[in-house]
Coordinates of C-alpha atoms and ligand atoms in Angstrom, one line a residue:
M1 CA 0.4 0.0 -0.2
S2 CA 1.6 3.2 -1.5
A3 CA 1.7 6.4 0.7
R4 CA -0.8 9.0 0.7
P5 CA -0.8 11.5 -2.2
L6 CA 0.6 14.7 -1.5
A7 CA -0.7 17.6 -3.9
L8 CA 0.2 21.2 -4.1
L9 CA -1.5 24.1 -5.7
G10 CA 0.8 27.2 -5.8
G11 CA -0.5 30.4 -6.9
T12 CA -0.4 34.2 -5.9
F13 CA -3.7 33.9 -4.6
D14 CA -4.0 37.6 -4.3
P15 CA -6.8 36.9 -3.5
V16 CA -7.7 33.4 -3.2
H17 CA -11.3 32.5 -4.6
N18 CA -13.6 29.8 -5.2
G19 CA -12.1 28.6 -8.4
H20 CA -8.6 27.9 -6.2
L21 CA -10.9 26.2 -3.4
R22 CA -13.6 24.1 -5.6
A23 CA -10.7 23.1 -7.6
A24 CA -8.3 21.8 -4.9
W25 CA -11.2 20.5 -3.2
E26 CA -12.2 18.5 -6.2
A27 CA -8.7 17.1 -6.3
A28 CA -8.6 16.4 -2.9
E29 CA -11.6 13.8 -3.2
Q30 CA -10.8 12.8 -6.9
L31 CA -7.4 11.9 -6.0
D32 CA -7.5 10.6 -2.3
A33 CA -5.5 13.2 -1.8
E34 CA -3.9 15.5 1.0
V35 CA -4.0 19.1 -0.9
C36 CA -1.8 22.1 0.5
L37 CA -2.0 25.3 -1.2
L38 CA 1.5 26.9 -1.4
P39 CA 1.2 30.5 -1.8
A40 CA 4.1 32.5 -3.7
N41 CA 6.2 34.9 -2.5
V42 CA 7.9 36.6 -5.9
P43 CA 6.5 34.8 -8.8
P44 CA 8.9 35.0 -11.6
H45 CA 6.2 34.6 -14.1
R46 CA 4.6 37.4 -13.3
P47 CA 3.6 40.7 -12.4
Q48 CA 3.6 41.3 -8.3
P49 CA 0.7 40.5 -6.3
V50 CA -1.2 44.0 -5.1
L51 CA -1.8 42.4 -1.4
D52 CA 1.6 41.5 0.5
P53 CA 2.6 37.6 1.6
A54 CA 1.2 38.4 4.9
Q55 CA -2.3 39.8 4.1
R56 CA -3.1 36.5 1.3
V57 CA -2.0 34.7 3.8
E58 CA -4.6 36.2 6.8
L59 CA -7.3 35.5 3.5
L60 CA -6.3 32.3 2.8
E61 CA -6.5 31.3 6.5
L62 CA -9.8 32.7 6.3
A63 CA -10.9 30.3 3.9
L64 CA -9.5 27.5 4.8
A65 CA -11.2 27.3 8.4
G66 CA -13.8 24.9 9.4
Q67 CA -12.6 22.0 7.2
Q68 CA -9.7 19.3 7.5
R69 CA -8.8 18.3 4.1
L70 CA -6.7 21.3 2.5
R71 CA -4.0 22.7 3.8
L72 CA -2.0 25.7 3.8
D73 CA 1.9 25.5 3.6
T74 CA 3.6 29.1 3.6
R75 CA 7.0 27.4 3.0
E76 CA 7.7 29.3 0.0
L77 CA 7.1 33.2 1.5
R78 CA 9.5 31.6 4.3
R79 CA 12.3 31.8 1.7
A80 CA 14.1 35.1 0.4
G81 CA 14.2 35.4 -3.4
P82 CA 11.8 33.8 -6.2
S83 CA 10.0 31.0 -5.4
Y84 CA 10.7 28.3 -7.9
T85 CA 8.3 25.3 -8.0
V86 CA 11.3 22.9 -8.5
D87 CA 13.1 24.2 -5.4
T88 CA 9.8 23.8 -3.0
L89 CA 9.3 20.1 -4.8
R90 CA 13.3 19.4 -4.0
E91 CA 12.8 20.4 -0.2
L92 CA 9.5 18.5 0.2
R93 CA 10.7 15.1 -1.7
A94 CA 13.2 15.2 1.1
E95 CA 11.1 15.5 3.4
V96 CA 8.5 13.0 2.4
G97 CA 11.2 10.3 0.8
D98 CA 11.4 8.7 -2.4
A99 CA 8.1 6.5 -2.5
R100 CA 5.1 8.9 -1.3
P101 CA 3.4 10.3 -4.6
L102 CA 3.4 14.6 -4.9
L103 CA 1.5 16.2 -7.2
L104 CA 1.4 19.4 -8.9
L105 CA -1.7 20.7 -9.3
L106 CA -2.0 23.3 -12.2
G107 CA -4.7 25.0 -14.2
V108 CA -4.6 24.4 -17.9
D109 CA -3.5 28.1 -18.2
A110 CA -0.6 27.2 -15.8
F111 CA 0.1 23.9 -17.2
A112 CA 0.1 25.8 -21.0
G113 CA 3.2 28.2 -19.4
L114 CA 5.5 24.8 -17.9
P115 CA 7.7 25.1 -20.7
S116 CA 9.3 28.9 -19.3
W117 CA 9.6 27.6 -16.0
N118 CA 12.6 26.9 -14.0
R119 CA 14.4 23.9 -14.9
W120 CA 10.6 22.6 -15.7
L121 CA 12.1 19.2 -17.2
H122 CA 12.8 18.1 -13.7
L123 CA 9.3 19.2 -12.2
F124 CA 8.3 15.7 -13.6
E125 CA 11.7 13.5 -11.4
L126 CA 10.4 15.3 -8.8
A127 CA 6.2 14.8 -8.9
H128 CA 3.4 14.4 -11.1
I129 CA 1.4 17.0 -12.8
A130 CA -2.5 17.0 -12.3
V131 CA -3.9 19.3 -14.9
L132 CA -7.5 21.4 -13.7
D133 CA -10.1 22.3 -15.7
R134 CA -10.7 26.1 -16.4
P135 CA -13.0 27.7 -19.0
G136 CA -11.3 30.1 -21.2
H137 CA -8.0 28.9 -21.1
S138 CA -6.7 27.5 -24.8
R139 CA -5.5 23.5 -24.4
D140 CA -3.0 24.3 -27.5
Y141 CA 0.4 23.7 -25.8
A142 CA 3.8 24.0 -27.3
A143 CA 5.5 21.0 -28.9
A144 CA 7.8 20.1 -26.2
L145 CA 4.9 19.9 -23.7
R146 CA 3.1 17.7 -26.1
G147 CA 6.1 15.7 -26.1
Q148 CA 5.8 15.0 -22.6
I149 CA 2.3 14.4 -22.2
A150 CA 2.0 11.7 -24.6
A151 CA 5.1 10.1 -23.0
R152 CA 3.8 10.8 -19.4
R153 CA -0.1 11.0 -19.8
C154 CA -2.3 8.6 -17.3
A155 CA -5.8 8.2 -16.6
A156 CA -6.8 9.7 -12.6
D157 CA -7.8 6.5 -11.6
A158 CA -4.6 4.3 -13.5
D159 CA -1.6 3.4 -11.2
W160 CA 0.0 6.1 -10.6
R161 CA 0.4 5.6 -6.8
S162 CA 3.0 3.3 -7.6
Q163 CA 5.0 5.5 -8.6
G164 CA 6.3 8.5 -6.9
A165 CA 6.4 11.1 -9.9
G166 CA 6.7 11.1 -13.8
R167 CA 3.2 10.9 -14.7
V168 CA 0.8 13.3 -16.4
L169 CA -3.1 13.6 -15.3
F170 CA -5.8 15.7 -16.6
L171 CA -8.6 16.2 -13.9
D172 CA -12.5 16.2 -15.1
I173 CA -13.6 19.2 -12.3
L174 CA -16.1 21.0 -12.4
E175 CA -15.1 24.6 -14.8
L176 CA -16.0 27.8 -12.6
D177 CA -14.6 30.9 -14.5
I178 CA -13.2 33.1 -11.6
S179 CA -10.6 34.4 -11.7
A180 CA -8.5 37.1 -8.9
T181 CA -7.8 39.5 -11.9
A182 CA -12.0 39.9 -12.3
I183 CA -12.3 39.8 -8.7
R184 CA -9.6 42.6 -8.5
A185 CA -11.3 44.3 -10.8
Q186 CA -14.8 44.2 -9.7
L187 CA -13.3 46.1 -6.3
A188 CA -11.8 48.5 -8.3
A189 CA -14.6 49.1 -9.7
G190 CA -16.4 49.7 -6.4
R191 CA -18.6 46.5 -6.7
E192 CA -19.2 43.7 -4.8
P193 CA -17.6 40.1 -6.2
R194 CA -20.2 38.7 -3.8
Y195 CA -20.4 34.7 -4.2
L196 CA -17.0 34.3 -6.0
L197 CA -15.1 34.0 -3.1
P198 CA -15.8 32.9 0.6
D199 CA -18.2 35.5 2.3
A200 CA -15.6 35.7 5.2
V201 CA -13.2 36.4 2.3
L202 CA -14.8 39.4 1.1
A203 CA -15.8 41.0 4.6
Q204 CA -12.4 41.2 5.8
I205 CA -11.2 42.8 2.1
R206 CA -13.8 44.9 2.7
R207 CA -12.7 46.0 6.0
R208 CA -9.7 46.3 5.6
G209 CA -10.1 48.8 2.2
W210 CA -8.3 46.4 0.0
Y211 CA -8.2 46.4 -3.7
A212 CA -10.1 49.3 -3.3
P213 CA -10.9 52.2 -5.8
A214 CA -8.5 54.8 -5.8
A215 CA -9.4 57.9 -3.7
A216 CA -10.7 60.5 -6.1
G217 CA -8.2 62.7 -6.9
Ligands
ATP301 P1 -5.0 36.2 -11.4 O1 -6.5 36.3 -12.0 O2 -4.8 37.4 -10.6 O3 -3.7 35.9 -12.6 P2 -5.8 33.7 -11.2 O4 -7.3 33.5 -10.8 O5 -5.5 32.7 -11.9 O6 -4.9 35.0 -10.6 P3 -3.6 32.1 -9.1 O7 -3.7 32.6 -7.8 O8 -2.9 32.9 -10.6 O9 -5.0 32.8 -9.5 O10 -3.7 30.4 -9.6 C1 -3.3 29.6 -8.9 C2 -3.5 28.2 -9.4 O11 -4.6 27.6 -9.5 C3 -2.9 28.1 -11.0 O12 -2.4 26.9 -11.4 C4 -3.8 28.5 -11.5 O13 -4.7 27.6 -13.2 C5 -5.1 28.0 -10.8 N1 -6.9 28.4 -11.0 C6 -6.9 29.9 -10.4 N2 -8.3 29.8 -10.8 C7 -9.0 28.8 -11.1 C8 -10.2 28.4 -11.6 N3 -11.4 28.9 -11.6 N4 -10.6 27.0 -11.6 C9 -9.3 26.0 -11.8 N5 -8.1 26.5 -11.6 C10 -7.3 27.6 -11.0

């Protein structure tokens, strides 16, 4: 019997929303995995977050309150410099040993960008990759990525658990067209993005005045 898989959903979580939470929850159920949300410090591939790490963690803690299945792992926030996933996975692999399956959860948009990540091919030596459906994003992958998919693809209910790393799984999850960008835009326009993120998270954002419309000059 192999150990229970550990799956990681990295991201900026600026702010965390129901698209992240539902995807992480479905991955936990489908893979029978422990799932960690892993906020990034200085994401190398994208513009800097609006909220600082402590603020994003405050919202993540509110979002995860009251359940045990999804956890928060703040290790990337404690490390100086850019958050390279390959370094995080190396650290985790050393902690859990070679046999326990590790999975990197990626929305299709993040997965499509994988070939631009630092030492991306090395990721397959450290973890499986599980791709999460997300509406409105192209599944038009670069040739190098298509080659990896062809060699590594595995059904979610097939026997990937006996290996610690190296397979690519596509998870069939409920597609929620929710993004942090759209939530920030609604808040900046003075609107209320209710039901796109947990009530407690929205209430805290409003209390703190985060992402608020710029004060009129
Ligand atoms: P932004 O709009 O600021 O770019 P985002 O909503 O895409 O943010 P991130 O924190 O960048 O959120 O995403 C972290 C991870 O979660 C990525 O792998 C991303 O693909 C995935 N993800 C985000 N939103 C969804 C969603 N609605 N459905 C499935 N996966 C998602």
